[in-house]
């Protein structure tokens, strides 16, 4: 059995202070893209991610660097 993760301070709530914590959070995403070349596929995938970041912003995230790790041709 795993130990539960502590997500709330054990201190009395009336004695707690507020803090803003800035952090980097990395995500991995695979996306299927139809394109003429691997270069175009990478460009289209990045453009699609950048165009659909409204939900990230509303959750408090800001999209930074997008690094393409690999582009592989797939069967439909």
CSV table of N, CA and C in Angstrom, one decimal:
chain,number,residue,atom,x,y,z
A,1,UNK,N,0.8,-1.2,0.0
A,1,UNK,CA,0.0,0.0,0.0
A,1,UNK,C,0.9,1.2,0.0
A,2,UNK,N,0.6,2.2,-0.8
A,2,UNK,CA,1.4,3.4,-0.9
A,2,UNK,C,0.9,4.5,0.1
A,3,UNK,N,1.8,5.3,0.5
A,3,UNK,CA,1.5,6.4,1.4
A,3,UNK,C,0.7,7.5,0.7
A,4,UNK,N,-0.3,8.0,1.3
A,4,UNK,CA,-1.1,9.1,0.6
A,4,UNK,C,-0.2,10.3,0.4
A,5,UNK,N,-0.4,11.0,-0.7
A,5,UNK,CA,0.3,12.2,-1.0
A,5,UNK,C,-0.3,13.4,-0.3
A,6,UNK,N,0.6,14.2,0.4
A,6,UNK,CA,0.1,15.4,1.1
A,6,UNK,C,-0.1,16.5,0.2
A,7,UNK,N,-1.4,17.0,0.0
A,7,UNK,CA,-1.7,18.1,-0.9
A,7,UNK,C,-2.2,19.3,-0.1
A,8,UNK,N,-2.5,19.1,1.2
A,8,UNK,CA,-3.0,20.2,2.0
A,8,UNK,C,-2.2,20.3,3.3
A,9,UNK,N,-1.9,21.6,3.7
A,9,UNK,CA,-1.1,21.8,4.8
A,9,UNK,C,-1.7,21.2,6.1
A,10,UNK,N,-0.9,20.7,7.0
A,10,UNK,CA,-1.4,20.1,8.2
A,10,UNK,C,-1.6,21.2,9.3
A,11,UNK,N,-1.1,22.4,9.0
A,11,UNK,CA,-1.3,23.5,9.9
A,11,UNK,C,-2.7,24.0,10.0
A,12,UNK,N,-3.1,24.6,11.1
A,12,UNK,CA,-4.5,25.1,11.2
A,12,UNK,C,-4.7,26.1,10.1
A,13,UNK,N,-5.9,26.0,9.5
A,13,UNK,CA,-6.1,26.9,8.3
A,13,UNK,C,-6.1,28.4,8.6
A,14,UNK,N,-6.3,28.8,9.8
A,14,UNK,CA,-6.3,30.2,10.2
A,14,UNK,C,-4.8,30.7,10.4
A,15,UNK,N,-3.9,29.8,10.5
A,15,UNK,CA,-2.5,30.1,10.7
A,15,UNK,C,-1.7,30.1,9.4
A,16,UNK,N,-2.3,29.7,8.3
A,16,UNK,CA,-1.6,29.5,7.0
A,16,UNK,C,-1.4,30.8,6.3
A,17,UNK,N,-0.3,30.9,5.5
A,17,UNK,CA,-0.1,32.1,4.7
A,17,UNK,C,-0.3,31.7,3.2
A,18,UNK,N,-0.5,32.7,2.3
A,18,UNK,CA,-0.7,32.4,0.9
A,18,UNK,C,0.6,32.6,0.2
A,19,UNK,N,0.9,31.7,-0.7
A,19,UNK,CA,2.2,31.8,-1.5
A,19,UNK,C,1.8,31.5,-3.0
A,20,UNK,N,2.5,32.2,-3.9
A,20,UNK,CA,2.5,31.9,-5.3
A,20,UNK,C,3.7,31.1,-5.7
A,21,UNK,N,3.5,29.9,-6.3
A,21,UNK,CA,4.6,29.0,-6.6
A,21,UNK,C,4.6,28.9,-8.1
A,22,UNK,N,5.8,29.3,-8.7
A,22,UNK,CA,6.0,29.2,-10.2
A,22,UNK,C,6.8,27.9,-10.4
A,23,UNK,N,6.3,27.2,-11.5
A,23,UNK,CA,7.0,25.9,-11.8
A,23,UNK,C,6.9,25.6,-13.2
A,24,UNK,N,7.8,24.8,-13.7
A,24,UNK,CA,7.8,24.2,-15.1
A,24,UNK,C,7.2,22.8,-15.0
A,25,UNK,N,6.2,22.5,-15.9
A,25,UNK,CA,5.6,21.2,-15.9
A,25,UNK,C,5.7,20.7,-17.4
A,26,UNK,N,6.4,19.6,-17.6
A,26,UNK,CA,6.6,19.1,-18.9
A,26,UNK,C,5.5,18.1,-19.2
A,27,UNK,N,5.0,18.2,-20.5
A,27,UNK,CA,4.0,17.2,-21.0
A,27,UNK,C,4.5,16.5,-22.2
A,28,UNK,N,4.0,15.3,-22.5
A,28,UNK,CA,4.4,14.6,-23.7
A,28,UNK,C,3.1,14.4,-24.5
A,29,UNK,N,3.1,14.7,-25.7
A,29,UNK,CA,1.9,14.5,-26.5
A,29,UNK,C,2.3,13.9,-27.9
A,30,UNK,N,1.6,12.9,-28.4
A,30,UNK,CA,1.7,12.4,-29.7
A,30,UNK,C,0.5,12.8,-30.5
A,31,UNK,N,0.6,13.2,-31.7
A,31,UNK,CA,-0.4,13.7,-32.6
A,31,UNK,C,-0.3,13.1,-34.0
A,32,UNK,N,-1.3,12.6,-34.6
A,32,UNK,CA,-1.3,12.1,-35.9
A,32,UNK,C,-1.6,13.3,-36.9
A,33,UNK,N,-0.7,13.5,-37.8
A,33,UNK,CA,-0.8,14.7,-38.7
A,33,UNK,C,-0.6,14.2,-40.2
A,34,UNK,N,-1.4,14.6,-41.1
A,34,UNK,CA,-1.2,14.3,-42.5
A,34,UNK,C,-0.5,15.5,-43.1
A,35,UNK,N,0.7,15.2,-43.7
A,35,UNK,CA,1.5,16.3,-44.3
A,35,UNK,C,2.3,15.7,-45.5
A,36,UNK,N,2.9,16.6,-46.2
A,36,UNK,CA,3.7,16.2,-47.4
A,36,UNK,C,5.1,15.7,-47.0
A,37,UNK,N,5.7,16.2,-45.9
A,37,UNK,CA,7.0,15.8,-45.5
A,37,UNK,C,7.1,15.8,-43.9
A,38,UNK,N,8.1,15.1,-43.4
A,38,UNK,CA,8.3,15.2,-41.9
A,38,UNK,C,8.4,16.6,-41.4
A,39,UNK,N,9.1,17.4,-42.1
A,39,UNK,CA,9.3,18.8,-41.7
A,39,UNK,C,7.9,19.6,-41.6
A,40,UNK,N,7.1,19.4,-42.6
A,40,UNK,CA,5.8,20.0,-42.6
A,40,UNK,C,5.0,19.4,-41.5
A,41,UNK,N,5.0,18.1,-41.3
A,41,UNK,CA,4.3,17.5,-40.2
A,41,UNK,C,4.6,18.1,-38.8
A,42,UNK,N,5.9,18.3,-38.6
A,42,UNK,CA,6.4,18.9,-37.3
A,42,UNK,C,5.8,20.3,-37.2
A,43,UNK,N,5.9,21.0,-38.2
A,43,UNK,CA,5.4,22.4,-38.2
A,43,UNK,C,3.9,22.5,-38.0
A,44,UNK,N,3.2,21.6,-38.7
A,44,UNK,CA,1.7,21.6,-38.5
A,44,UNK,C,1.3,21.2,-37.1
A,45,UNK,N,2.0,20.2,-36.6
A,45,UNK,CA,1.7,19.7,-35.2
A,45,UNK,C,1.9,20.9,-34.2
A,46,UNK,N,3.1,21.6,-34.3
A,46,UNK,CA,3.3,22.7,-33.4
A,46,UNK,C,2.3,23.8,-33.5
A,47,UNK,N,1.9,24.1,-34.7
A,47,UNK,CA,0.9,25.1,-35.0
A,47,UNK,C,-0.4,24.8,-34.3
A,48,UNK,N,-0.8,23.5,-34.4
A,48,UNK,CA,-2.1,23.0,-33.9
A,48,UNK,C,-2.0,23.1,-32.4
A,49,UNK,N,-0.9,22.8,-31.7
A,49,UNK,CA,-0.8,22.9,-30.3
A,49,UNK,C,-0.9,24.3,-29.8
A,50,UNK,N,-0.2,25.2,-30.5
A,50,UNK,CA,-0.2,26.6,-30.2
A,50,UNK,C,-1.6,27.2,-30.4
A,51,UNK,N,-2.3,26.8,-31.4
A,51,UNK,CA,-3.7,27.3,-31.7
A,51,UNK,C,-4.7,26.9,-30.7
A,52,UNK,N,-4.5,25.8,-30.0
A,52,UNK,CA,-5.5,25.2,-29.1
A,52,UNK,C,-5.0,25.3,-27.6
A,53,UNK,N,-4.5,26.4,-27.2
A,53,UNK,CA,-4.0,26.6,-25.9
A,53,UNK,C,-5.0,27.4,-25.0
A,54,UNK,N,-6.2,27.6,-25.4
A,54,UNK,CA,-7.1,28.4,-24.6
A,54,UNK,C,-7.4,27.7,-23.3
A,55,UNK,N,-7.6,26.4,-23.4
A,55,UNK,CA,-8.0,25.6,-22.2
A,55,UNK,C,-6.8,25.6,-21.2
A,56,UNK,N,-5.5,25.6,-21.8
A,56,UNK,CA,-4.4,25.7,-20.9
A,56,UNK,C,-4.3,27.0,-20.1
A,57,UNK,N,-4.6,28.1,-20.9
A,57,UNK,CA,-4.6,29.4,-20.2
A,57,UNK,C,-5.6,29.5,-19.1
A,58,UNK,N,-6.8,29.0,-19.4
A,58,UNK,CA,-7.9,29.1,-18.4
A,58,UNK,C,-7.6,28.2,-17.2
A,59,UNK,N,-6.7,27.3,-17.3
A,59,UNK,CA,-6.3,26.4,-16.1
A,59,UNK,C,-5.0,27.0,-15.5
A,60,UNK,N,-4.5,28.1,-15.9
A,60,UNK,CA,-3.4,28.7,-15.3
A,60,UNK,C,-2.1,28.4,-15.9
A,61,UNK,N,-2.1,27.7,-17.1
A,61,UNK,CA,-0.8,27.3,-17.7
A,61,UNK,C,-0.5,28.2,-18.8
A,62,UNK,N,0.8,28.3,-19.1
A,62,UNK,CA,1.2,29.2,-20.2
A,62,UNK,C,2.2,28.3,-21.1
A,63,UNK,N,1.8,28.1,-22.4
A,63,UNK,CA,2.6,27.3,-23.2
A,63,UNK,C,3.9,28.0,-23.6
A,64,UNK,N,5.0,27.3,-23.3
A,64,UNK,CA,6.4,27.8,-23.6
A,64,UNK,C,7.0,27.2,-24.8
A,65,UNK,N,8.1,26.5,-24.6
A,65,UNK,CA,8.8,25.9,-25.7
A,65,UNK,C,8.0,24.6,-26.2
A,66,UNK,N,8.0,24.4,-27.5
A,66,UNK,CA,7.5,23.1,-28.0
A,66,UNK,C,8.7,22.5,-28.7
A,67,UNK,N,9.1,21.3,-28.3
A,67,UNK,CA,10.2,20.7,-28.9
A,67,UNK,C,9.8,19.4,-29.6
A,68,UNK,N,10.0,19.3,-30.9
A,68,UNK,CA,9.6,18.1,-31.6
A,68,UNK,C,10.7,17.0,-31.4
A,69,UNK,N,10.3,15.9,-30.8
A,69,UNK,CA,11.3,14.9,-30.5
A,69,UNK,C,11.5,13.9,-31.6
A,70,UNK,N,10.4,13.6,-32.4
A,70,UNK,CA,10.6,12.6,-33.4
A,70,UNK,C,9.4,12.7,-34.4
A,71,UNK,N,9.6,12.4,-35.6
A,71,UNK,CA,8.5,12.4,-36.6
A,71,UNK,C,8.7,11.1,-37.4
A,72,UNK,N,7.6,10.2,-37.3
A,72,UNK,CA,7.6,8.9,-38.0
A,72,UNK,C,6.5,8.8,-38.9
A,73,UNK,N,6.7,8.3,-40.1
A,73,UNK,CA,5.6,8.0,-41.0
A,73,UNK,C,4.8,6.8,-40.5
A,74,UNK,N,3.5,6.9,-40.6
A,74,UNK,CA,2.6,5.9,-40.1
A,74,UNK,C,1.7,5.5,-41.2
A,75,UNK,N,1.1,4.3,-41.0
A,75,UNK,CA,0.0,3.9,-41.9
A,75,UNK,C,-1.2,4.6,-41.4
A,76,UNK,N,-2.1,4.9,-42.4
A,76,UNK,CA,-3.3,5.6,-42.0
A,76,UNK,C,-3.9,5.0,-40.8
